[in-house]
Coordinates of C-alpha atoms and ligand atoms in Angstrom, one line a residue:
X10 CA -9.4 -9.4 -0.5
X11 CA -6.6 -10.9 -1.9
X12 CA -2.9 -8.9 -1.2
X13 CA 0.4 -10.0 -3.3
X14 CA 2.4 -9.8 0.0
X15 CA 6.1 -9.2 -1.1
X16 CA 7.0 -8.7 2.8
X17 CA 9.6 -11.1 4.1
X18 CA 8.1 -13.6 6.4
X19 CA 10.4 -13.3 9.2
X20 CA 13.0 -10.3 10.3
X21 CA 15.7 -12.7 9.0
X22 CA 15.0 -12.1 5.6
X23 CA 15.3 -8.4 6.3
X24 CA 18.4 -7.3 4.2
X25 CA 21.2 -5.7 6.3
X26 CA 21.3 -3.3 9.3
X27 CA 21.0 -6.3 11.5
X28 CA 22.0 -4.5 14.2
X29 CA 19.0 -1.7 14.1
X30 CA 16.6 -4.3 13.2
X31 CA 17.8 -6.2 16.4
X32 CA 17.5 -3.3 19.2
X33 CA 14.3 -2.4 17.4
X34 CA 12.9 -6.2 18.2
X35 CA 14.9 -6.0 21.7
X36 CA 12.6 -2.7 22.6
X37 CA 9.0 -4.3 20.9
X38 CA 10.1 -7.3 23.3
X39 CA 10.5 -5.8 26.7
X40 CA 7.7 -2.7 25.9
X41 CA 10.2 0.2 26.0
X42 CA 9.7 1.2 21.8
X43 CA 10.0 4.7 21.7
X44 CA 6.1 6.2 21.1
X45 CA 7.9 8.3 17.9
X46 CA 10.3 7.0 16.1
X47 CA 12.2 8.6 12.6
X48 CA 13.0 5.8 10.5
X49 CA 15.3 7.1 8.3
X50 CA 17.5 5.7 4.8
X51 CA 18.1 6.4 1.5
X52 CA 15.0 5.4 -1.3
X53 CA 14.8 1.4 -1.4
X54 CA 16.4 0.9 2.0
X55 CA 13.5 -0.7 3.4
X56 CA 12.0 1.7 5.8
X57 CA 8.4 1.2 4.7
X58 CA 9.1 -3.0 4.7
X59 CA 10.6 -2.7 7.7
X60 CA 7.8 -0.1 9.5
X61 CA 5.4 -3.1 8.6
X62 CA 7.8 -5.4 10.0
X63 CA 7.7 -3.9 13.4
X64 CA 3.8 -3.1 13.2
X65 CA 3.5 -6.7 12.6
X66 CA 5.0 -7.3 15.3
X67 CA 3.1 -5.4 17.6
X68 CA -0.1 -5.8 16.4
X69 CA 0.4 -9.8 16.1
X70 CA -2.3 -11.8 18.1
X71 CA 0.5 -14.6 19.0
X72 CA 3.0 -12.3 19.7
X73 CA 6.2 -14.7 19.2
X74 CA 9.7 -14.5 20.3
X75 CA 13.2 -15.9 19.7
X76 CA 15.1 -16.1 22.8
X77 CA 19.0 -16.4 22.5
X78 CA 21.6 -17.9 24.7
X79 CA 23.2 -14.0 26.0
X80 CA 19.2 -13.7 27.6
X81 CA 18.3 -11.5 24.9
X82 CA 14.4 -11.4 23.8
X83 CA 13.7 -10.6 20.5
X84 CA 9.8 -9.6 19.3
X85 CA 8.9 -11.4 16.0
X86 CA 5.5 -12.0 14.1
X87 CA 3.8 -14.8 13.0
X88 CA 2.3 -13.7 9.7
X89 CA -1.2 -15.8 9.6
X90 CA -2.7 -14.3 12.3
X91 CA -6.3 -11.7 11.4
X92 CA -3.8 -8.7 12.6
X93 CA -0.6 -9.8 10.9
X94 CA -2.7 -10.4 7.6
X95 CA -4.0 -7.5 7.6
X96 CA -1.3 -5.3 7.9
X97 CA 0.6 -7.7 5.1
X98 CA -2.2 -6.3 2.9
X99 CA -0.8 -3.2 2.8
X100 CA 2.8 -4.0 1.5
X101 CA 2.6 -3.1 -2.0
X102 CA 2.2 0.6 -0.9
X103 CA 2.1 2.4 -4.6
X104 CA -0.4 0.2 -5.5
X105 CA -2.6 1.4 -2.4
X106 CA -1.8 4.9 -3.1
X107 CA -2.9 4.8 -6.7
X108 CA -6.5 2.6 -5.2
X109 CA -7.3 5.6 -2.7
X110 CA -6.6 8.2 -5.1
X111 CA -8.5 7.0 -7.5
X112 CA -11.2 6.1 -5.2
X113 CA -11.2 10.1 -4.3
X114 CA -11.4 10.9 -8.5
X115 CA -14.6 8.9 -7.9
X116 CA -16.1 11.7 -5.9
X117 CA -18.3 14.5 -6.4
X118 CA -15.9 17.9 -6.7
X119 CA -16.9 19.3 -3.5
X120 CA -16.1 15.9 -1.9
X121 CA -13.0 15.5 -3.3
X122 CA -11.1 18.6 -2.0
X123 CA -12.2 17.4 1.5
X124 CA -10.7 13.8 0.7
X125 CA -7.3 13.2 2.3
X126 CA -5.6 10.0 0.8
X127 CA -4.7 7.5 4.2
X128 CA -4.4 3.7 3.6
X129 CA -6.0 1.7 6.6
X130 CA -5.2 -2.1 6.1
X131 CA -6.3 -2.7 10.0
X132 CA -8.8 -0.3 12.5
X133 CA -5.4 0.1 14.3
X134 CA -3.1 0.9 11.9
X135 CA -3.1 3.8 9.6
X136 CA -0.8 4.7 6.9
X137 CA -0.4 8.8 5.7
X138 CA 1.9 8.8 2.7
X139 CA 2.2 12.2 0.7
X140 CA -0.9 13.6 -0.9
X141 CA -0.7 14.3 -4.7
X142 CA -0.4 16.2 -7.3
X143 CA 1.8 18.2 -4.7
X144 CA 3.6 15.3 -2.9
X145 CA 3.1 16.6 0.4
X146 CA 1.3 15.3 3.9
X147 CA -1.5 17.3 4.0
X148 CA -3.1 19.2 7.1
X149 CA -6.2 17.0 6.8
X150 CA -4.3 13.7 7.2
X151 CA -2.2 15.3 10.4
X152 CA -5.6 15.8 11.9
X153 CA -7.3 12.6 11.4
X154 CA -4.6 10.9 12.7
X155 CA -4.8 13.1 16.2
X156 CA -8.4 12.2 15.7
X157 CA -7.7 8.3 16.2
X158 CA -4.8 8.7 18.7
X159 CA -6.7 9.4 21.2
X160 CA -9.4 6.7 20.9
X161 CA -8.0 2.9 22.3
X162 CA -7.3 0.7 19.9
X163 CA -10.2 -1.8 19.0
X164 CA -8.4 -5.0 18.1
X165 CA -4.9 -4.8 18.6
X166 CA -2.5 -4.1 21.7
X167 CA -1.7 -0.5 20.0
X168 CA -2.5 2.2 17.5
X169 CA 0.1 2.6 15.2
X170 CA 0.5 5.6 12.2
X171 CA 3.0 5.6 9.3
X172 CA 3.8 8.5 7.4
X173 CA 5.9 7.6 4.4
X174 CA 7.1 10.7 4.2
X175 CA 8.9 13.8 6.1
X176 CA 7.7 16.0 3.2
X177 CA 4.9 18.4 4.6
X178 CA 2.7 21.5 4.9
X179 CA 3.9 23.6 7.4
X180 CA 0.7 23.7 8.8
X181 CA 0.8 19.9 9.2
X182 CA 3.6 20.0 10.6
X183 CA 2.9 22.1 13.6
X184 CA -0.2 20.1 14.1
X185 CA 1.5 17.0 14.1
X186 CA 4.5 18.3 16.4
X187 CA 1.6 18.8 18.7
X188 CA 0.7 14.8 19.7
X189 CA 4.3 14.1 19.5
X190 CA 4.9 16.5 22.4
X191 CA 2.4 14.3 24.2
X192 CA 1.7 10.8 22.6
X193 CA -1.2 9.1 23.9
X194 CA 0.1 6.0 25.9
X195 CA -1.2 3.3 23.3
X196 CA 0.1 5.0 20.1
X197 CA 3.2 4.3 18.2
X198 CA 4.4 6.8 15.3
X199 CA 7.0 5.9 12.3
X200 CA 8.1 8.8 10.1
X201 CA 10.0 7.4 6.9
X202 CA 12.6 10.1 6.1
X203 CA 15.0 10.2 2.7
X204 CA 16.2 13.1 4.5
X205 CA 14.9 13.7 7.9
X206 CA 16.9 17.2 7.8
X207 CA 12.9 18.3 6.3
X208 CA 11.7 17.4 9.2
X209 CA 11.1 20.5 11.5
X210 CA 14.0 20.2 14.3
X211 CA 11.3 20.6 17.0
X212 CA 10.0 17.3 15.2
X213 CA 13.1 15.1 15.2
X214 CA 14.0 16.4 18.9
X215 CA 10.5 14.3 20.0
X216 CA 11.5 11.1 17.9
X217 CA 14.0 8.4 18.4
X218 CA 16.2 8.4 15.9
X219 CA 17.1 5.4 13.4
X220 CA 18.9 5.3 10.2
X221 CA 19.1 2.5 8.1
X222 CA 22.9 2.6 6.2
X223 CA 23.6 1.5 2.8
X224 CA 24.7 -1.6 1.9
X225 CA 28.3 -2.3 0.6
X226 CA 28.4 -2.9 -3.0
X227 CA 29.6 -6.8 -2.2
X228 CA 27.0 -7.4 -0.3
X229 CA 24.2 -5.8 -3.4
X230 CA 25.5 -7.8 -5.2
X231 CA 25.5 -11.4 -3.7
X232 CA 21.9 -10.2 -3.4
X233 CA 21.5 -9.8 -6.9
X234 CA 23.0 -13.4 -7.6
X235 CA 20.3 -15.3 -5.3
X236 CA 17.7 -13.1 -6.3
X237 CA 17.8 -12.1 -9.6
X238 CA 19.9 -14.7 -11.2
X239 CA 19.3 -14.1 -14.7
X240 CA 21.0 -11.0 -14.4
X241 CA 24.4 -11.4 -16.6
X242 CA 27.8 -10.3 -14.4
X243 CA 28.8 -6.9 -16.0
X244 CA 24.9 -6.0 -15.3
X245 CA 24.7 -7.2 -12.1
X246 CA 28.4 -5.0 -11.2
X247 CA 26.8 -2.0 -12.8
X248 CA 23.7 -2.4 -10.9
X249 CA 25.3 -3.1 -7.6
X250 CA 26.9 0.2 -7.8
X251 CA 24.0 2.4 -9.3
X252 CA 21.5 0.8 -6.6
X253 CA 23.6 3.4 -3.9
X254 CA 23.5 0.9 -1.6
X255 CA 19.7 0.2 -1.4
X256 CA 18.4 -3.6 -1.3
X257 CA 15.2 -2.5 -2.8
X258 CA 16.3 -0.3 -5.3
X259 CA 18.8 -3.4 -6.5
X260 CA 16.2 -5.9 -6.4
X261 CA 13.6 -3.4 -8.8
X262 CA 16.1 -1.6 -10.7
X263 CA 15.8 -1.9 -14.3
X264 CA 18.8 -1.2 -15.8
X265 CA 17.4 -0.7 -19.1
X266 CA 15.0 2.5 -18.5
X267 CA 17.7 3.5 -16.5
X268 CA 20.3 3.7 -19.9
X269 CA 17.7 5.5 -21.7
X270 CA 17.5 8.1 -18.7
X271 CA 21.2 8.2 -18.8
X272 CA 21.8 8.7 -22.5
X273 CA 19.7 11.6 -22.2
X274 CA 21.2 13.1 -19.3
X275 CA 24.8 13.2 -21.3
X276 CA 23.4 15.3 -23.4
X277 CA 23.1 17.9 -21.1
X278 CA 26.5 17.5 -20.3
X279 CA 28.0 17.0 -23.6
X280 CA 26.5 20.5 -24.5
X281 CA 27.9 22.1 -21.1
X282 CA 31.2 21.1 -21.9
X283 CA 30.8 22.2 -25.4
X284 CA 29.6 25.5 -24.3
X285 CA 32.4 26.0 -21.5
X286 CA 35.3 25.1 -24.4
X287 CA 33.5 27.3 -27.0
X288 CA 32.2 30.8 -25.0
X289 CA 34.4 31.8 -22.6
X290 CA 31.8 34.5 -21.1
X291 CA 28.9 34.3 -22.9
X292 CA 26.1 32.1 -22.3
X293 CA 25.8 30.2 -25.5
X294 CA 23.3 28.1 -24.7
X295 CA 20.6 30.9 -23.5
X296 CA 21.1 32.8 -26.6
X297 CA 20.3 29.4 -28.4
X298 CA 16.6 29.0 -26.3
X299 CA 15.9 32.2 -27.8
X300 CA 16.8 31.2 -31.3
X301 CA 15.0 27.6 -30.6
X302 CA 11.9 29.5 -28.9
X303 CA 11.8 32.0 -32.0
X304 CA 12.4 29.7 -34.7
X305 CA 10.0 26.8 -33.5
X306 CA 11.4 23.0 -34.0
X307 CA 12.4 23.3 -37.3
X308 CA 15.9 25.1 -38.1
X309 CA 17.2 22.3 -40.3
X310 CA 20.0 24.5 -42.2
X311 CA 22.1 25.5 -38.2
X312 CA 21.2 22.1 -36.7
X313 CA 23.1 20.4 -39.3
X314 CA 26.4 22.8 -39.1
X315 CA 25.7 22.5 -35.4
X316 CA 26.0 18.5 -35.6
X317 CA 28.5 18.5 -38.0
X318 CA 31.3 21.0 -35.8
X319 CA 32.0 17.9 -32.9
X320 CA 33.2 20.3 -30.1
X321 CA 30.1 22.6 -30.6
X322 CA 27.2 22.2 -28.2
X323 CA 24.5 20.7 -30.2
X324 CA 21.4 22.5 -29.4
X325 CA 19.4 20.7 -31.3
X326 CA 20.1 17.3 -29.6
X327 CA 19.2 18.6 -26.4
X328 CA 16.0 20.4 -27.5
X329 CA 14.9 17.2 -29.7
X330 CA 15.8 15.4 -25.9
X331 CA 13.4 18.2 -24.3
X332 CA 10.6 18.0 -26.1
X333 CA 10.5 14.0 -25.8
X334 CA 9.3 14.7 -22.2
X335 CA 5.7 15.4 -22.4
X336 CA 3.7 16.7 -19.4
X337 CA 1.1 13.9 -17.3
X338 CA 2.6 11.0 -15.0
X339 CA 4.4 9.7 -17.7
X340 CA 6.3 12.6 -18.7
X341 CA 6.8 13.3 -14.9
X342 CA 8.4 9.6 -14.1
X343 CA 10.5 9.6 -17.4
X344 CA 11.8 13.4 -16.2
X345 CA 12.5 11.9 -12.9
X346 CA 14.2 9.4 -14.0
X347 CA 16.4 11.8 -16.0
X348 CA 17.0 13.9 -13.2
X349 CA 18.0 10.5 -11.1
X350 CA 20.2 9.7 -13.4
X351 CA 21.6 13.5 -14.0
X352 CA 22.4 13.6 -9.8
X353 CA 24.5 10.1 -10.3
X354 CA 26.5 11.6 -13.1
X355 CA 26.9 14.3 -11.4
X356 CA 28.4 13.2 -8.0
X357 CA 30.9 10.7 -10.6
X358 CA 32.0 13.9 -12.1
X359 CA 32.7 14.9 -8.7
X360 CA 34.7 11.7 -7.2
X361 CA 37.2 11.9 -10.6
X362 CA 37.5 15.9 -9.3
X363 CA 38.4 14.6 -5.9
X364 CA 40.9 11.6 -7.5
X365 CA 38.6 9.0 -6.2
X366 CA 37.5 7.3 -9.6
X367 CA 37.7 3.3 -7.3
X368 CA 34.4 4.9 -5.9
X369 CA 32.5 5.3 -9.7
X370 CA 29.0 4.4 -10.1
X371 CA 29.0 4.4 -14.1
X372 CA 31.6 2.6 -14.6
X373 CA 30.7 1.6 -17.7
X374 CA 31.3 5.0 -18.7
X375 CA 34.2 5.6 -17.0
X376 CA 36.5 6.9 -20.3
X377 CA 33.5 9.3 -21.6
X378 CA 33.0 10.6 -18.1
X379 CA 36.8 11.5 -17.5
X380 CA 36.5 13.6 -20.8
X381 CA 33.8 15.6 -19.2
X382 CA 35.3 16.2 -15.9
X383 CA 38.4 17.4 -17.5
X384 CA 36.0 19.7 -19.6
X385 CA 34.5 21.2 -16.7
X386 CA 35.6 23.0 -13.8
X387 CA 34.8 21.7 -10.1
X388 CA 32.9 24.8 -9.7
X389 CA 30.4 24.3 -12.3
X390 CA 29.7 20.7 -11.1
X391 CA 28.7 22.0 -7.6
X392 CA 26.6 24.9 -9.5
X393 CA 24.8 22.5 -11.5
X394 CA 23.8 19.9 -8.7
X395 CA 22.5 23.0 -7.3
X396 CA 20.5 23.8 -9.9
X397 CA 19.0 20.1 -9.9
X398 CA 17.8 20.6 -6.6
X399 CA 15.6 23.5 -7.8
X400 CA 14.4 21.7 -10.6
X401 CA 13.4 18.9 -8.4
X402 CA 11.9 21.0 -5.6
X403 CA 10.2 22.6 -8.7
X404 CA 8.7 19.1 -9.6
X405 CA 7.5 18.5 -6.3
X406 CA 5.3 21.7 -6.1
X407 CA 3.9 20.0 -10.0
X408 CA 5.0 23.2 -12.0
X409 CA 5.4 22.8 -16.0
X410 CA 7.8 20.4 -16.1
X411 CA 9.1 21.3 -20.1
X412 CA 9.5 24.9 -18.5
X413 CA 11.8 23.7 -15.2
X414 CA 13.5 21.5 -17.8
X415 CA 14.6 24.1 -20.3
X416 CA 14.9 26.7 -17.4
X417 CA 17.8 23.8 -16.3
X418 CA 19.4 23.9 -19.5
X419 CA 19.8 27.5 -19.7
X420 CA 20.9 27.7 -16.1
X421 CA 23.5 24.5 -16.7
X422 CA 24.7 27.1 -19.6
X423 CA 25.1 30.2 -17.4
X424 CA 26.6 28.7 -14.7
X425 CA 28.9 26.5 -17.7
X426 CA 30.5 29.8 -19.1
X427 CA 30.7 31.9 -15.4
Ligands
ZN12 ZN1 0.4 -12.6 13.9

């Protein structure tokens, strides 16, 4: 079993929150880590690198230590050990998803619905992340991790359980909340939270508490310069800022599928403004899904008067845009990515609203994007984030996505003319 190990091989070459990483080594060192612990951070921050980091460091068979000159003991790992390797094995953690779900497609139908997706690189050490289609930890996976709490662990000093995920049944997590009232002795628990708020507040009152920050944009990008080098300046700026201050996200983003997300998302915006400087009260762009809906694809003769007038929304752009997201994984990344890029234009609209343009993520965009915050009000900014929030949620429980879409174009409209 080969693993493409893109962990760091020491906590040095952790990037940033030194200081978290540090008490966190500190507590491995002297035996006081907390048995529960909520690791917190925006996407690409590191949490599930460094959750592997510090079961590494647990679980390693040599168990090394740096000792510096104020006393202090810090836990590290060695990284060829059979426990370190192991748990290494399991760093790529999409890839392991996608190998136990496919594993389960292998399986008869009745087995299948049974069939929890978990990820165990080591007897020990058992990884939960969120069960699809609905993104969620699943009842099933709760249980079989109470299941193994409570035996000792077989070849390592602990048993240790990562959820990638605060995103749950309710049903898994009151089960859960139940071995975090009384962890067995042996067992260590990492829940990796975008936005621990999800998290039942009975949960997060059992769990120690750590958030990894973002990065400052300086310090993205020197990362960028050592690590991606080929990256040309103006990229690498752009980048820095659109990476919200997440190492990971820096080091993976690609800036190109990115563009493509974003040139889409004006679109939507383009036509808001058009509709809020056109219909003072009506809601132009509803009336125009009926047309569209009515009329099918085709309405050559109105798209082209539509296209031609340049501060009327053009309804067919954005429909043409629709209809280029199909439904399957594909479609769902591509409307993801959409969406991602949607929220970031978004909060830009807002920090020109709030006369803080220094803080601009799209920089490059920076004279279009002052046209559209002058073309709409503050008000339907905030209404339209909301909005993207339901259409996301709505993604997460896997409903149509070409019917949340279009329901979010018709709501951007409403809200664009209210
Ligand atoms: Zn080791």
């Amino acid at each position: 079993m080969t693993a493409p190990s893109s962990l760091p091989a020491d906590f040095n070459e952790f990037i940033g929150n030194t200081s978290v990483v540090e008490s966190l080594r500190t507590a491995i060192a002297a035996g006081h880590l907390p048995h529960s612990i909520i690791l917190s951070g925006p996407a690409g921050a590191g949490k599930y690198t460094l959750a592997l980091l510090l079961t590494m460091a647990i679980q390693c068979e040599r168990q090394p230590r740096d000792l510096w000159s104020n006393g202090q003991t810090l836990a590290g790992f060695c990284g060829h050990c059979a426990n370190c390797t192991r748990i290494a094995s399991a760093a790529n953690l999409e890839n392991q998803v996608a190998a136990a779900v496919a594993a389960r497609e292998e399986l008869r139908e009745t087995d299948k619905k049974d069939t929890r997706v978990l990820i165990q690189p080591h007897p020990d050490v058992l990884i939960l992340p969120p069960d699809p289609p609905q993104l969620l930890i699943k009842l099933g996976q709760v249980r079989t991790l109470i299941q193994r709490a409570h035996y000792l662990p077989a070849e390592a000093p602990r048993r240790i359980f990562i959820l990638t995920s605060a995103s749950m049944m309710k049903e898994a997590a009151n089960s859960l909340l139940k071995i975090l009232e009384e962890p067995p002795p042996t067992v260590h628990i990492f829940i990796l939270a975008e936005n621990p708020g999800e998290l039942l507040p009975t949960i997060r009152s059992r769990c120690a508490s750590v958030r990894l920050g973002a990065l400052p944009v300086e310090e993205i990008e020197g990362l960028l310069i050592t690590r991606r080098p080929g990256v040309p300046p103006a990229q690498r700026a752009l980048i820095a800022r659109l990476s919200q201050g997440a190492a990971g996200r820096a080091l993976a983003f690609d800036l190109e599928t990115y563009t493509a997300a974003r040139a889409d998302a004006l679109i939507f915006l383009r036509n808001a403004a058009a509709s809020s400087r056109l219909f003072g009260s009506s809601s132009g762009l509803q009336a125009a899904v009926k047309d569209h809906r009515r009329e099918g694809a085709s309405a050559p003769g109105r798209s082209q008067a539509d296209a031609a007038a340049e501060s009327e929304p053009d309804h067919t752009a954005l429909f043409k845009m629709t209809e280029t997201y199909r439904a399957g994984a594909e479609g769902q990344q591509k409307t993801a990515a959409l969406l991602r890029a949607l929220s970031l234009l978004l909060e830009d609209l807002l920090l020109l609203d709030a006369g803080t343009p220094e803080l601009l993520r799209n920089t490059d965009l920076r004279p279009e994007l002052e046209r559209l915050a002058a073309a709409l009000p503050f008000a339907w900014i905030e209404r339209a984030s909301h909005a993207l929030d339901q259409v996301h949620s709505g993604l997460r429980r896997n409903l149509l996505r070409s019917l949340s879409l279009d329901a979010f174009a018709a709501q951007l409209a409403t809200s664009a003319s209210a």
